[in-house]
Coordinates of C-alpha atoms and ligand atoms in Angstrom, one line a residue:
M1 CA 77.8 123.9 99.3
K2 CA 79.9 125.5 96.0
K3 CA 83.3 126.0 96.7
W4 CA 86.2 126.3 95.2
W5 CA 88.0 123.7 95.5
K6 CA 85.7 121.3 94.5
E7 CA 86.0 122.7 90.8
A8 CA 89.6 122.9 91.2
V9 CA 92.1 120.3 88.9
V10 CA 95.1 120.4 90.7
Y11 CA 98.7 119.9 89.4
Q12 CA 100.9 117.5 91.6
I13 CA 104.4 119.1 91.0
Y14 CA 107.5 116.8 92.7
T15 CA 109.3 119.2 91.9
K16 CA 112.3 116.6 91.9
S17 CA 111.4 115.3 88.5
F18 CA 109.7 118.5 86.9
Y19 CA 112.4 121.1 85.6
D20 CA 115.8 120.9 86.4
T21 CA 117.1 125.5 85.3
N22 CA 120.8 125.0 87.0
G23 CA 122.1 121.6 86.1
D24 CA 122.2 119.8 88.9
G25 CA 119.9 117.1 87.8
I26 CA 117.1 117.6 91.3
G27 CA 114.3 120.0 89.5
D28 CA 114.0 123.3 91.5
L29 CA 111.7 126.2 92.8
R30 CA 113.2 128.5 89.7
G31 CA 111.9 125.5 87.2
I32 CA 108.4 125.7 88.2
I33 CA 108.6 129.6 87.6
E34 CA 109.3 129.0 84.0
K35 CA 106.8 126.3 83.2
L36 CA 103.9 128.3 85.0
D37 CA 102.6 129.2 81.7
Y38 CA 102.2 126.1 80.7
I39 CA 100.2 124.2 84.5
Q40 CA 98.4 127.8 83.2
A41 CA 97.6 126.8 79.5
L42 CA 96.3 122.9 81.0
G43 CA 94.1 124.7 83.0
T44 CA 95.2 123.6 86.3
T45 CA 94.1 125.9 88.9
V46 CA 95.9 124.5 91.2
I47 CA 99.2 123.5 92.2
W48 CA 100.7 120.6 94.8
L49 CA 104.3 121.0 95.7
N50 CA 106.0 117.7 97.6
P51 CA 108.0 118.5 100.1
I52 CA 111.1 121.4 99.4
Y53 CA 111.3 121.6 103.1
S54 CA 115.0 121.2 104.2
S55 CA 115.7 117.7 104.1
P56 CA 119.0 115.1 103.7
D57 CA 116.3 113.8 101.1
V58 CA 116.3 109.8 102.8
D59 CA 112.7 109.3 101.3
N60 CA 112.7 112.8 99.0
G61 CA 111.7 115.2 101.1
Y62 CA 109.3 113.1 103.0
D63 CA 112.1 113.3 106.4
I64 CA 111.8 117.0 106.6
A65 CA 115.2 118.6 108.9
D66 CA 113.3 122.9 108.8
Y67 CA 109.7 123.0 108.0
Q68 CA 110.0 126.6 107.6
S69 CA 113.1 126.4 105.3
I70 CA 113.5 125.6 101.9
D71 CA 115.7 122.7 100.1
E72 CA 119.4 124.8 99.2
R73 CA 118.6 122.7 96.2
Y74 CA 115.2 123.6 95.4
G75 CA 115.7 127.6 96.2
T76 CA 115.6 129.6 98.6
L77 CA 112.8 131.6 100.2
E78 CA 113.2 134.5 97.9
D79 CA 112.3 131.7 95.2
F80 CA 109.0 129.8 96.6
K81 CA 108.4 134.0 96.9
E82 CA 108.6 134.2 94.3
L83 CA 106.9 131.5 92.0
L84 CA 103.6 131.7 94.6
A85 CA 103.2 135.2 93.7
E86 CA 104.1 133.6 90.0
A87 CA 100.7 131.7 90.5
H88 CA 99.1 134.0 91.7
K89 CA 99.2 135.9 88.7
R90 CA 97.5 133.3 87.2
G91 CA 95.3 132.7 88.6
I92 CA 96.8 129.3 90.3
R93 CA 96.7 128.4 93.5
L94 CA 99.5 126.9 95.3
I95 CA 99.0 124.3 98.7
M96 CA 101.9 122.2 100.5
D97 CA 102.8 118.8 100.8
M98 CA 102.2 119.1 105.1
V99 CA 104.7 116.2 106.6
L100 CA 102.9 115.5 111.2
N101 CA 103.4 112.4 111.4
H102 CA 107.3 111.9 111.7
T103 CA 110.3 114.4 110.6
S104 CA 113.8 113.8 110.4
D105 CA 115.9 112.9 112.5
E106 CA 117.9 115.9 112.4
H107 CA 115.2 118.0 112.7
M108 CA 115.9 120.2 116.2
W109 CA 113.1 118.5 118.0
F110 CA 115.1 115.2 117.6
Q111 CA 119.0 116.1 117.6
E112 CA 117.2 117.5 121.4
S113 CA 114.7 114.9 122.1
R114 CA 117.6 111.9 121.8
K115 CA 120.0 113.8 123.8
S116 CA 118.0 113.5 127.8
K117 CA 115.8 112.3 129.5
D118 CA 114.1 114.6 131.2
N119 CA 115.0 117.6 127.6
P120 CA 112.2 119.7 127.2
Y121 CA 111.5 118.0 124.1
R122 CA 112.1 114.5 124.7
D123 CA 108.2 113.9 124.6
F124 CA 107.9 115.8 121.2
Y125 CA 108.9 112.0 119.3
I126 CA 107.7 108.3 121.1
W127 CA 110.4 107.0 123.3
R128 CA 110.0 102.9 124.6
P129 CA 112.4 101.0 127.0
A130 CA 113.1 97.7 125.8
K131 CA 110.4 94.9 126.2
D132 CA 111.7 91.4 127.7
G133 CA 114.9 92.8 126.2
K134 CA 113.4 93.6 122.6
E135 CA 112.1 96.0 120.6
P136 CA 108.7 97.6 122.9
N137 CA 106.4 96.0 120.6
N138 CA 106.3 94.1 116.9
W139 CA 105.8 96.8 114.3
G140 CA 107.9 96.5 111.4
N141 CA 108.4 99.8 109.4
Y142 CA 106.6 100.3 106.3
F143 CA 109.7 100.4 104.2
Y144 CA 111.3 97.8 104.4
E145 CA 115.0 98.2 106.4
G146 CA 117.2 97.5 108.2
K147 CA 116.4 94.2 110.0
G148 CA 112.5 95.7 110.2
S149 CA 111.6 97.4 113.0
A150 CA 109.6 100.2 113.2
W151 CA 111.4 100.8 116.2
E152 CA 115.1 102.1 116.8
Y153 CA 117.5 101.0 119.9
D154 CA 119.2 104.8 120.9
E155 CA 122.7 104.7 123.0
S156 CA 122.8 108.0 124.9
T157 CA 119.9 106.8 126.8
G158 CA 119.2 104.0 126.4
E159 CA 115.4 104.1 125.1
Y160 CA 113.7 103.0 122.1
Y161 CA 112.1 105.6 119.1
L162 CA 109.9 105.2 117.0
H163 CA 109.8 104.9 113.5
N164 CA 107.0 103.7 110.9
Y165 CA 108.8 104.8 108.3
S166 CA 112.9 105.3 107.4
K167 CA 115.2 105.1 111.3
K168 CA 115.9 108.3 110.2
M169 CA 111.7 109.3 110.1
P170 CA 111.5 109.2 113.7
D171 CA 107.3 109.2 114.5
L172 CA 106.1 112.9 116.2
N173 CA 104.2 111.9 119.4
W174 CA 100.8 114.1 119.2
D175 CA 99.5 113.3 122.8
N176 CA 102.2 116.6 123.9
P177 CA 99.8 120.2 123.7
R178 CA 103.4 121.3 123.1
L179 CA 104.2 119.5 119.7
K180 CA 100.6 120.7 118.7
E181 CA 100.9 124.0 119.7
A182 CA 104.2 124.2 117.5
M183 CA 102.9 122.2 114.6
C184 CA 100.0 124.7 114.6
Q185 CA 102.6 128.2 114.5
M186 CA 104.5 126.2 111.9
M187 CA 101.3 126.4 109.2
R188 CA 100.0 129.7 109.9
W189 CA 103.1 130.2 109.4
W190 CA 102.7 128.7 105.4
L191 CA 99.5 130.5 105.7
D192 CA 100.0 133.8 106.2
L193 CA 102.6 133.9 103.4
G194 CA 99.4 133.2 101.5
V195 CA 99.9 129.3 100.8
D196 CA 96.5 128.3 100.0
G197 CA 96.4 125.1 101.7
F198 CA 97.3 121.8 102.4
R199 CA 97.6 117.9 101.3
M200 CA 98.7 116.7 104.6
D201 CA 100.5 112.9 104.4
A202 CA 100.2 109.8 106.2
V203 CA 97.2 112.4 108.1
N204 CA 95.1 109.7 109.8
R205 CA 98.5 108.1 111.4
L206 CA 99.4 110.9 113.5
V207 CA 97.8 110.0 116.9
K208 CA 99.0 105.7 117.8
P209 CA 96.4 103.2 119.6
K210 CA 96.4 103.2 123.2
G211 CA 99.7 101.4 124.9
L212 CA 101.4 100.6 121.1
P213 CA 100.4 97.4 121.7
D214 CA 101.8 94.2 119.3
S215 CA 100.6 93.5 115.6
P216 CA 98.1 90.5 116.0
N217 CA 98.3 90.0 112.1
P218 CA 101.1 87.5 110.6
P219 CA 103.5 89.0 107.5
T220 CA 102.8 90.2 104.8
P221 CA 103.6 88.2 101.3
P222 CA 105.5 87.6 100.0
V223 CA 108.3 87.8 102.2
G224 CA 108.2 88.4 106.1
I225 CA 110.5 90.3 107.6
Y226 CA 113.0 88.8 110.6
G227 CA 109.3 88.2 112.5
Y228 CA 108.7 92.4 112.4
V229 CA 105.0 92.5 111.6
V230 CA 103.9 95.6 108.5
D231 CA 100.2 95.4 109.6
R232 CA 99.4 99.6 108.8
T233 CA 96.4 99.1 110.1
M234 CA 97.9 99.6 113.3
C235 CA 98.4 103.4 113.4
A236 CA 95.3 104.2 110.9
N237 CA 92.5 105.5 112.6
C238 CA 92.9 105.4 116.2
P239 CA 90.7 107.1 118.3
G240 CA 91.7 110.7 119.0
I241 CA 92.2 111.5 115.8
H242 CA 89.5 113.0 114.9
Q243 CA 89.5 115.6 118.3
L244 CA 92.6 116.2 116.6
L245 CA 92.0 117.0 113.5
H246 CA 89.2 119.7 114.4
E247 CA 90.9 121.1 117.1
L248 CA 93.6 121.0 113.9
N249 CA 91.0 122.7 111.9
Q250 CA 89.6 125.2 115.0
E251 CA 93.2 127.3 115.6
V252 CA 94.8 127.0 111.5
F253 CA 92.1 125.3 108.5
G254 CA 89.1 127.3 109.1
R255 CA 90.5 130.5 109.8
Y256 CA 92.0 131.2 105.9
D257 CA 90.1 130.7 103.2
I258 CA 91.5 127.2 102.0
M259 CA 91.5 123.3 101.0
V260 CA 93.1 120.4 102.2
V261 CA 93.6 117.1 101.5
G262 CA 94.8 113.9 103.8
E263 CA 96.2 111.3 102.3
T264 CA 94.1 108.0 103.7
G265 CA 95.1 105.1 103.2
N266 CA 93.4 102.7 105.7
V267 CA 90.3 104.2 104.6
D268 CA 87.1 103.7 102.8
A269 CA 84.2 105.4 102.3
A270 CA 82.5 104.6 105.0
I271 CA 85.1 105.7 107.3
A272 CA 86.4 108.9 105.6
I273 CA 83.0 110.5 106.0
D274 CA 84.2 111.1 109.3
Y275 CA 87.3 112.8 108.6
V276 CA 86.1 114.9 105.4
K277 CA 81.6 115.5 106.4
E278 CA 80.6 118.7 106.5
E279 CA 80.1 119.9 109.5
R280 CA 82.5 118.3 111.2
Q281 CA 84.9 120.6 110.1
E282 CA 88.0 119.0 110.3
I283 CA 89.8 118.5 106.8
D284 CA 87.7 119.0 103.2
M285 CA 88.9 116.0 101.2
V286 CA 91.1 112.5 100.9
F287 CA 93.1 110.5 99.1
H288 CA 92.0 107.4 99.3
F289 CA 93.9 104.3 98.0
E290 CA 91.1 101.8 96.7
I291 CA 91.7 102.1 93.2
A292 CA 95.0 103.8 92.2
K293 CA 98.3 102.2 94.0
N294 CA 96.8 99.4 95.0
P295 CA 98.5 96.5 94.3
V296 CA 95.2 94.7 92.6
L297 CA 95.3 95.9 89.6
K298 CA 90.6 96.4 89.8
T299 CA 88.9 95.6 87.2
A300 CA 86.4 97.9 86.1
A301 CA 83.4 96.0 87.4
Q302 CA 85.4 96.9 90.7
I303 CA 85.8 100.4 89.8
K304 CA 82.7 101.0 89.6
E305 CA 81.2 99.8 92.7
I306 CA 84.2 101.5 94.6
Q307 CA 82.9 104.7 92.5
R308 CA 79.4 104.4 94.3
R309 CA 80.5 103.9 97.1
W310 CA 82.6 106.9 97.1
Y311 CA 79.4 108.9 95.6
H312 CA 78.0 108.7 98.9
V313 CA 80.3 110.5 100.4
V314 CA 79.5 113.4 98.1
E315 CA 75.7 112.6 99.6
Q316 CA 76.0 112.8 103.1
H317 CA 78.1 116.4 102.6
G318 CA 81.5 114.9 101.7
W319 CA 83.7 116.0 99.6
I320 CA 86.2 113.4 97.4
T321 CA 88.8 112.9 94.7
Q322 CA 89.4 111.9 91.3
Y323 CA 93.0 110.4 91.0
L324 CA 94.9 107.4 89.3
S325 CA 98.3 108.0 89.6
N326 CA 100.8 110.2 92.0
H327 CA 104.5 110.0 93.0
D328 CA 103.4 106.8 94.9
T329 CA 101.8 104.7 92.3
P330 CA 102.8 103.3 88.7
R331 CA 102.2 105.4 85.8
Q332 CA 98.5 105.2 85.1
V333 CA 98.6 104.8 81.2
S334 CA 100.9 102.2 82.3
W335 CA 98.8 100.0 85.2
F336 CA 95.0 100.6 83.7
G337 CA 95.6 100.7 80.3
D338 CA 98.0 99.7 77.8
D339 CA 101.2 101.9 76.9
E340 CA 101.4 99.8 74.4
T341 CA 99.4 99.5 71.6
Y342 CA 96.4 102.1 72.3
R343 CA 98.7 104.1 74.8
Y344 CA 96.5 107.2 73.3
E345 CA 93.1 105.9 73.4
S346 CA 93.8 104.8 76.8
A347 CA 95.5 107.9 78.0
T348 CA 92.6 109.9 77.2
M349 CA 89.4 107.2 78.3
L350 CA 91.8 107.1 81.9
A351 CA 91.2 111.0 82.1
L352 CA 88.0 111.3 80.8
M353 CA 86.4 109.1 83.2
T354 CA 88.6 111.0 86.0
H355 CA 87.6 113.8 84.5
T356 CA 83.3 113.7 84.4
H357 CA 83.8 111.7 88.2
P358 CA 82.4 114.0 91.0
G359 CA 84.9 114.8 93.1
T360 CA 88.1 117.2 93.0
V361 CA 90.9 116.4 90.3
Y362 CA 94.2 115.7 91.0
I363 CA 96.7 115.2 88.1
Y364 CA 100.1 114.3 88.8
Q365 CA 103.1 115.3 86.7
G366 CA 103.9 113.7 83.1
E367 CA 100.4 112.2 83.0
E368 CA 98.9 115.3 80.9
I369 CA 101.5 113.2 77.7
G370 CA 100.9 110.2 78.5
M371 CA 104.1 108.9 80.3
T372 CA 105.0 105.6 81.0
N373 CA 106.5 103.1 83.8
V374 CA 110.4 102.9 83.1
D375 CA 111.6 99.5 82.6
F376 CA 115.1 100.5 84.4
P377 CA 117.7 96.6 84.1
S378 CA 118.7 96.5 87.9
I379 CA 118.0 97.8 91.3
D380 CA 121.0 100.1 90.6
Y381 CA 118.9 102.0 89.0
Y382 CA 115.8 102.1 91.3
N383 CA 116.0 104.8 93.8
E384 CA 112.8 104.4 96.3
K385 CA 113.4 103.5 99.4
Y386 CA 110.0 100.8 100.0
T387 CA 111.8 99.1 95.9
V388 CA 115.0 98.7 97.5
G389 CA 114.0 97.7 101.2
K390 CA 112.3 95.2 99.8
Y391 CA 114.1 93.7 97.0
H392 CA 116.4 93.5 99.8
T393 CA 115.0 92.5 102.8
M394 CA 113.5 89.1 99.0
V395 CA 117.0 88.6 98.0
E396 CA 118.0 88.5 101.8
S397 CA 115.3 85.3 102.6
G398 CA 116.8 83.8 99.4
V399 CA 114.1 85.5 96.3
D400 CA 116.4 84.7 93.3
P401 CA 117.6 89.1 92.4
E402 CA 115.5 88.8 88.5
T403 CA 113.0 87.8 90.3
A404 CA 112.3 90.0 93.0
L405 CA 113.0 93.0 90.7
N406 CA 110.8 92.0 88.0
S407 CA 108.3 91.6 90.9
L408 CA 108.7 95.1 92.1
K409 CA 109.3 96.4 89.0
K410 CA 105.4 97.1 88.3
T411 CA 104.7 98.7 91.5
S412 CA 108.0 100.7 92.1
R413 CA 107.7 104.1 93.1
D414 CA 110.4 104.9 90.3
N415 CA 107.5 105.0 88.1
D416 CA 106.5 108.1 88.6
R417 CA 109.4 109.9 90.0
T418 CA 111.5 109.6 85.8
P419 CA 111.5 113.4 84.9
V420 CA 109.4 115.3 83.2
Q421 CA 109.4 114.4 79.4
W422 CA 109.9 118.0 77.8
N423 CA 111.4 117.3 74.6
S424 CA 113.8 114.6 72.2
R425 CA 117.2 116.2 73.5
E426 CA 119.1 114.5 75.8
H427 CA 117.8 113.5 79.2
G428 CA 113.9 114.2 77.9
G429 CA 115.3 117.8 77.9
F430 CA 114.9 117.6 82.4
T431 CA 118.5 118.8 82.9
T432 CA 121.8 120.1 80.9
G433 CA 123.0 117.8 83.9
T434 CA 122.5 114.6 85.0
P435 CA 119.7 113.8 86.3
W436 CA 119.2 112.1 89.6
I437 CA 117.5 109.0 88.8
N438 CA 117.8 108.3 84.8
A439 CA 114.4 109.4 82.5
N440 CA 112.4 106.9 80.6
P441 CA 114.1 106.1 77.9
N442 CA 111.2 107.2 75.8
Y443 CA 111.2 110.6 76.0
K444 CA 111.7 110.9 72.5
E445 CA 108.5 109.9 71.5
I446 CA 106.9 110.5 74.2
N447 CA 107.2 114.0 75.5
V448 CA 105.5 118.2 75.6
E449 CA 107.0 119.2 72.6
K450 CA 105.7 116.1 70.5
E451 CA 102.7 116.5 72.3
E452 CA 102.0 119.8 71.3
Q453 CA 102.2 119.0 67.8
A454 CA 100.9 115.2 67.4
E455 CA 97.4 115.1 65.9
R456 CA 96.6 112.9 68.6
S457 CA 97.2 114.5 71.5
V458 CA 96.8 112.7 74.8
L459 CA 98.1 116.6 76.4
R460 CA 95.4 118.7 74.3
F461 CA 92.4 116.0 75.6
Y462 CA 93.6 116.6 79.2
R463 CA 93.3 120.8 78.4
T464 CA 89.7 120.5 77.0
L465 CA 88.7 118.5 79.5
T466 CA 89.4 121.3 81.7
A467 CA 88.4 124.1 79.8
M468 CA 84.7 121.6 79.9
R469 CA 85.5 122.1 83.7
R470 CA 84.7 125.7 83.8
E471 CA 81.8 125.5 81.1
H472 CA 80.3 123.3 82.7
P473 CA 79.3 122.8 86.6
V474 CA 77.3 119.6 86.1
M475 CA 81.2 118.3 86.0
V476 CA 81.4 119.6 89.4
Y477 CA 78.8 119.6 91.3
G478 CA 76.5 117.7 89.2
S479 CA 74.5 113.7 90.7
Y480 CA 76.5 110.3 89.6
E481 CA 74.3 107.7 88.2
Q482 CA 75.4 104.2 86.7
I483 CA 74.0 102.4 84.2
L484 CA 75.0 99.0 84.0
E485 CA 76.7 98.7 86.8
D486 CA 77.4 94.5 86.4
H487 CA 78.7 95.3 83.3
P488 CA 82.4 93.5 82.9
E489 CA 84.0 95.9 80.1
L490 CA 82.2 99.0 79.7
I491 CA 81.8 101.9 82.5
I492 CA 78.8 104.0 81.7
Y493 CA 76.8 106.9 83.9
K494 CA 75.0 109.3 83.9
R495 CA 75.6 113.0 85.4
E496 CA 72.7 116.1 85.6
Y497 CA 72.8 118.9 87.5
Q498 CA 70.4 121.9 86.8
G499 CA 68.4 121.1 83.7
E500 CA 72.1 119.5 81.9
A501 CA 72.6 116.1 81.8
W502 CA 75.4 113.7 80.1
L503 CA 75.9 110.2 79.8
V504 CA 79.2 109.2 79.5
I505 CA 80.6 105.8 78.1
C506 CA 83.9 104.5 79.1
N507 CA 85.9 101.5 77.2
F508 CA 87.7 100.1 79.9
Y509 CA 89.7 97.1 77.9
G510 CA 91.0 97.3 74.7
R511 CA 88.5 94.5 73.0
E512 CA 85.6 96.6 71.3
Q513 CA 82.1 96.5 72.6
I514 CA 78.1 96.4 71.5
M515 CA 76.7 99.4 73.2
P516 CA 74.5 98.2 75.5
K517 CA 71.1 99.5 74.5
E518 CA 70.4 100.5 78.2
A519 CA 73.0 103.1 77.1
L520 CA 70.7 103.2 73.3
K521 CA 68.1 104.3 75.8
E522 CA 70.0 106.8 77.7
L523 CA 70.3 108.6 74.0
E524 CA 67.1 108.3 72.4
K525 CA 65.3 109.8 75.0
G526 CA 67.1 113.3 75.0
D527 CA 68.0 115.4 72.2
A528 CA 72.0 113.5 72.6
R529 CA 74.3 114.8 71.3
L530 CA 78.8 113.7 71.2
L531 CA 80.1 116.9 73.0
L532 CA 83.9 115.0 73.2
G533 CA 85.3 111.0 72.7
N534 CA 88.5 110.7 72.4
Y535 CA 89.2 108.8 68.8
Q536 CA 89.0 111.2 66.1
G537 CA 85.4 110.9 64.1
G538 CA 83.6 107.5 63.3
E539 CA 81.6 106.8 66.1
T540 CA 78.6 104.7 65.3
T541 CA 75.9 104.3 68.4
E542 CA 76.5 100.8 67.7
R543 CA 80.2 99.8 68.7
I544 CA 82.7 100.9 71.0
R545 CA 86.3 101.0 70.5
P546 CA 88.7 99.9 72.2
Y547 CA 89.3 102.2 75.2
E548 CA 86.9 104.8 73.9
A549 CA 85.5 106.8 75.7
R550 CA 82.7 109.8 75.4
I551 CA 80.7 111.8 76.9
Y552 CA 77.2 112.6 75.5
R553 CA 75.3 116.1 76.4
C554 CA 71.5 115.0 76.6
R555 CA 69.9 118.1 78.1
Ligands
LIG601 C1 103.4 109.3 102.0 C2 104.0 109.8 101.1 O1 103.3 110.2 99.6 C3 105.5 109.3 101.0 O2 106.2 109.4 99.8 C4 106.5 108.9 101.8 O3 106.9 107.9 101.6 C5 105.3 108.6 102.8 N1 103.7 109.1 103.3 C6 105.9 109.3 104.5 O4 106.1 109.8 104.0
LIG602 CA1 118.5 122.4 89.7

């Protein structure tokens, strides 16, 4: 079925790092308003805002203290309304990040909850007495924080509360109908204000396993954390989660013309279908972690295998997402491409591949100018919880600091959180003050202003792709069939829709390839015409150059 959100290209904005207008070093809503024309010119049709609610900011806003107010560092509710109106004026919709798994410990609910065992908010969170004088189970927190446990002892009532993330982010208790009702009301409040949907944080973790059993899995390498087990599967996809999401759909999502995309770790295509199959009325699509945010770099063959499995979800009347980076991943050109010799070629190849696969496309801020990973000289420059937590755990358990830092650098979430590079002025023009996190020192070479003028411009390539999506429904609704599934370096596939047929060829590596005869045969079948390529001329049907990508229209 046709839907606006299937056709969308979403632009993800990490407000804190986007654009600062008042010189406090922190990106803000007015900064987004100023850049709306840029976002419109990019051809993106939806903005996803990472959390901008009031927050003590231990996890850059994923620790929410008040769901119905804007953090003052980002602006005011008036600024937000203006942003929404200005975006809508330009035909751009806006979705909010909805964090329902936990709140900040500074949220009023938690402040009340911890006061006494009979406080009306007690059961908004998950409290347990000690077990044999210790934590209620062996779960470790995902941030490797403190001594590692996912439980924090609270003196006032002598019990532990569960926090899968930071101890300043207590997990909510979704078995409590009062919590559910409060959350539904809150979400309807945003929707009534005019927002166009939600990105649902950790949405498959809301329901916890009955009885909160110990994890049977041993600690993950390279180092364990004091006997606790960081096992992210324990709270993923537990019985009851589908019923809950269906309820949220009936109470909230289904009542508006919105899009809902869930963030779901520990989900593969076979599991995902139950979340996104149209007739089940839960959510519209999920972000899986099989390609992006994977600690192991995937090969072309693996990526093809993953894409084939996920296309099945589309065939079964579900919907999927296409993205290679977000605020939790490395920069895609550094992770999958070559950010030195072939930065332009690999950035554009990855873009072309993403935009021509079935699914809603997501662009993470800065990706459209080919921003790269950062290489900070010491842990002091790093900010995000996971990198810092894991670093200290490693060093404390005897790993040499340099080795520890090097092992974390490539995948650190801070790679994606350095400020957007607007021009060659100090801090990449992000702020006139001191940025909350340093800019990538390469801002003089890589920035929006340069990209506007460059002959080989990643930015212009993105604009071409988004324009093509508006013109060619085959990019959205076309069937998808790979050829040469086992080719180790080339990713080649056909898309077809209402008489239009495309052949897409992506060289996933920096080596030249011979055009396989199977691809040639496809090209010779019709009257193939090159629609778009990422080299300026010189295409031959014999060779495919490093990171070259082409779209042919065969019919
Ligand atoms: C997923 C978010 O993308 C990440 O940034 C955050 O740390 C966790 N969820 C906890 O909310
Ligand atoms: Ca600011």
